[in-house]
Coordinates of C-alpha atoms in Angstrom, one line a residue:
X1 CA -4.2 -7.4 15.3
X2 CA -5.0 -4.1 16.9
X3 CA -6.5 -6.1 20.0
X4 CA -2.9 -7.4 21.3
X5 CA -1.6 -6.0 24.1
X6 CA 2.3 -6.7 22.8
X7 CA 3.2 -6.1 19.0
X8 CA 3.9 -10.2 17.8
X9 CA 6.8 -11.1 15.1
X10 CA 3.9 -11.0 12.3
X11 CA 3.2 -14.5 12.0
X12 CA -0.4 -15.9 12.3
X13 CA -0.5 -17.1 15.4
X14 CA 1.6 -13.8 17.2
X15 CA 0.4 -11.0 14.8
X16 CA 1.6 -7.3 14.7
X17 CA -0.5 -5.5 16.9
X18 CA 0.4 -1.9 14.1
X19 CA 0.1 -2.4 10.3
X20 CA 3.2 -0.1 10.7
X21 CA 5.7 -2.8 11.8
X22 CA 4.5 -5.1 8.9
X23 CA 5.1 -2.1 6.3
X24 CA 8.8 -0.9 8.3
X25 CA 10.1 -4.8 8.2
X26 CA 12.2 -4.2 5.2
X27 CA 15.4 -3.8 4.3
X28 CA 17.3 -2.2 1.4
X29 CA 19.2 -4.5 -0.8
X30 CA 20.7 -3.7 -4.2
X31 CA 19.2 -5.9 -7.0
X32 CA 21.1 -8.3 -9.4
X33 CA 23.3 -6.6 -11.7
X34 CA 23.0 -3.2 -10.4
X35 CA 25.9 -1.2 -11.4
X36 CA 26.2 0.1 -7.4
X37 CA 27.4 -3.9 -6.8
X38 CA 31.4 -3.1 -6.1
X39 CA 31.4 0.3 -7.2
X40 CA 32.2 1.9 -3.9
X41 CA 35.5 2.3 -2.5
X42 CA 37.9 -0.7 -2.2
X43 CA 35.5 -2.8 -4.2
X44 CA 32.2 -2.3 -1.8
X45 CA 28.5 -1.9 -2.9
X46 CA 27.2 1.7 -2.8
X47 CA 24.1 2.8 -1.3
X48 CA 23.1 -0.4 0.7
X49 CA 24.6 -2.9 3.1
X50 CA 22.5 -5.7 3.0
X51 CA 23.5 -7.7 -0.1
X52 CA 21.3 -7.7 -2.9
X53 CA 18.0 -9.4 -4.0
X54 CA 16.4 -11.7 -6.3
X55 CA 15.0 -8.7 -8.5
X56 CA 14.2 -5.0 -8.9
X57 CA 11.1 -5.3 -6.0
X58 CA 12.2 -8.3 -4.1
X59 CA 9.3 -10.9 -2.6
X60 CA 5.9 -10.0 -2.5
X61 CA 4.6 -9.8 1.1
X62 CA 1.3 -10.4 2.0
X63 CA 0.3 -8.8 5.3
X64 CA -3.4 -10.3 7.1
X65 CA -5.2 -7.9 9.3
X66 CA -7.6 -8.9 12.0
X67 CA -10.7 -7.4 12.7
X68 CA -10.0 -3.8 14.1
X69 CA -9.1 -0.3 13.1
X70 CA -5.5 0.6 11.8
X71 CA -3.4 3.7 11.7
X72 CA -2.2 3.7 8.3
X73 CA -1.5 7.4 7.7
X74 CA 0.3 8.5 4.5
X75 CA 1.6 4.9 4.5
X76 CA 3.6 3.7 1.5
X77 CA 2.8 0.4 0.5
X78 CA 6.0 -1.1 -1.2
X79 CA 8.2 -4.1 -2.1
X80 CA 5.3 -6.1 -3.2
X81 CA 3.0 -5.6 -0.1
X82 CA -0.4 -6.8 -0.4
X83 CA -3.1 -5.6 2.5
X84 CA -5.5 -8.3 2.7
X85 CA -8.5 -7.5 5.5
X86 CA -10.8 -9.9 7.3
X87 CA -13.7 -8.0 5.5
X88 CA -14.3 -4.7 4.9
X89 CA -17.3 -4.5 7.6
X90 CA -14.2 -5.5 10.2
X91 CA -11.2 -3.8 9.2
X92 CA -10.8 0.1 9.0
X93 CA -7.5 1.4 7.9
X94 CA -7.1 4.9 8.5
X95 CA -5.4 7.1 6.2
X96 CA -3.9 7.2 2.6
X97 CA -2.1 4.1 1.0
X98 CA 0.1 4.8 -1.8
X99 CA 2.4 2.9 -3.7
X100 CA 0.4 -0.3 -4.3
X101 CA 2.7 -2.4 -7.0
X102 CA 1.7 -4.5 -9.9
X103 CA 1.0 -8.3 -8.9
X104 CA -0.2 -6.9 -5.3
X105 CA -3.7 -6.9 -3.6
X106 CA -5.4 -4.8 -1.3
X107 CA -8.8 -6.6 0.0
X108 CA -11.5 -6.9 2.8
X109 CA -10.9 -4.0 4.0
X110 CA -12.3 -0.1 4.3
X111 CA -9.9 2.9 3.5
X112 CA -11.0 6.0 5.6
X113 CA -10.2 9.3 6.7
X114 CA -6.9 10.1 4.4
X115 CA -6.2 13.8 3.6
X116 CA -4.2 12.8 0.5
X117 CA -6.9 10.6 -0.9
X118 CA -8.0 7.0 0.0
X119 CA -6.0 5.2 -2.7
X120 CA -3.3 6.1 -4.8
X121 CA -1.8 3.9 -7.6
X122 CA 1.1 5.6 -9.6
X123 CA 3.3 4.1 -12.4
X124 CA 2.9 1.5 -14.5
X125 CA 1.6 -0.9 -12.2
X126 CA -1.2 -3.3 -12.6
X127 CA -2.7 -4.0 -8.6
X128 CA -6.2 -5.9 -7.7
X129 CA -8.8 -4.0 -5.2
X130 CA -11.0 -6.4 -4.6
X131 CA -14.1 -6.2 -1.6
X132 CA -12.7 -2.6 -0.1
X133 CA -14.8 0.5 0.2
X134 CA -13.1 3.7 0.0
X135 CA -15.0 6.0 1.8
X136 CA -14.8 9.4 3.8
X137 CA -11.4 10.7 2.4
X138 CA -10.0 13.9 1.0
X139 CA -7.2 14.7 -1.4
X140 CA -6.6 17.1 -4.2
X141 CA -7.4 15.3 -7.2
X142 CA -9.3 11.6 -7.0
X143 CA -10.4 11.5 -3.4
X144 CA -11.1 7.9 -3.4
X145 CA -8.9 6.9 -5.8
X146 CA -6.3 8.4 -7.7
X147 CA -4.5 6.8 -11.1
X148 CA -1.8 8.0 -12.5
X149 CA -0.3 5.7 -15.6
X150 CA -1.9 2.7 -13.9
X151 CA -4.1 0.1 -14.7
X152 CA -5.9 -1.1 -11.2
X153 CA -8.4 -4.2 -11.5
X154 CA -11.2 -2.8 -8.9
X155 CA -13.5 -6.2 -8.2
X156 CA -16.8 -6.0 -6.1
X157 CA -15.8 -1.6 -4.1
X158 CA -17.6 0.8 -3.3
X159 CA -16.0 4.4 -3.7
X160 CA -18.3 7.0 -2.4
X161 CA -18.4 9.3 0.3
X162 CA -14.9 11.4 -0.4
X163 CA -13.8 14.6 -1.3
X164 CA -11.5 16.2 -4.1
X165 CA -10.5 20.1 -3.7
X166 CA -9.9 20.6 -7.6
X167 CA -11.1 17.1 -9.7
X168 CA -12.4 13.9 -9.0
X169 CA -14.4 13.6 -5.7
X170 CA -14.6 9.3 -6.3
X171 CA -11.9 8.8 -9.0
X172 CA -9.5 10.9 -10.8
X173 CA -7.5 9.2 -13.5
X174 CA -4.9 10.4 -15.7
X175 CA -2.9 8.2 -18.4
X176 CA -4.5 5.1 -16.9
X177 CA -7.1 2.2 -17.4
X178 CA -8.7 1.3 -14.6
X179 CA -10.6 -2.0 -14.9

């Protein structure tokens, strides 16, 4: 919620005043049977302190924004992060998302004003976009929304309004099957 004076803990009733908190709040964690697990010296993991996880992306988290405008610049969205906006008329997010996963949904909510595009799915991943307009952004290829390998189910958006400087103003898609 933009609107609080002091950022909350990201519950419902004390929300995060930045969308940048709820996005920083993880940690890294080795997943089962990673062959880093006791590899280091003396019998310690490599690469990350904090024990491992239940699998390769950990637990989905789903973040709700309040009605407001959101700094969101170049923001990756990972470990299973869904956005889901009070309505796209109510929440802006400024700035490009990248890195929405498979199993994730980004909803209710307009993506503006990102200078790498508005939406960018790479991978293999399979994410919903449901009730968002991407709108007023720029990027090299796919303004609005760029694909690369991925499958994105797109229910009820509007895409209009952005820039490409070399292919794909709205969408530019490459080894991927948009629905």
């Amino acid at each position: 919620d933009p609107g609080n004076a002091a950022s909350g803990d990201g519950s419902e009733a004390n929300p995060y005043a930045d969308v940048r908190e709820a996005t920083a709040s993880f940690r890294l964690s080795l997943a089962a049977g990673s062959p880093c697990i006791g590899a280091g010296k003396d019998g310690t993991d490599m690469g990350a302190s904090a024990g491992s996880c239940d699998g390769p992306r950990g637990a989905a988290l789903v973040v709700h924004l309040a009605a407001g405008t959101y700094d969101a610049r170049d923001i990756e969205i990972v470990h299973g992060l869904s956005l889901i906006g009070a309505g796209r008329d109510q929440v802006i997010v400024e700035g490009t998302l990248n890195g929405l996963r498979g199993g994730c949904r980004l909803s209710g909510l307009t993506v503006t004003g990102g200078t790498s595009g508005g939406v960018r799915v790479i991978g293999d991943d399979s994410p919903e976009i449901i009730d968002c307009a991407i709108t007023g952004n720029t990027g090299r290829e796919g303004g609005g929304l760029y694909c690369a390998g991925a499958s994105p189910a797109l229910t009820g958006c509007t895409i209009s309004g952005n820039v490409a400087y070399y292919s794909g103003g709205g969408v530019y898609c490459h080894d991927a099957s948009p629905r």
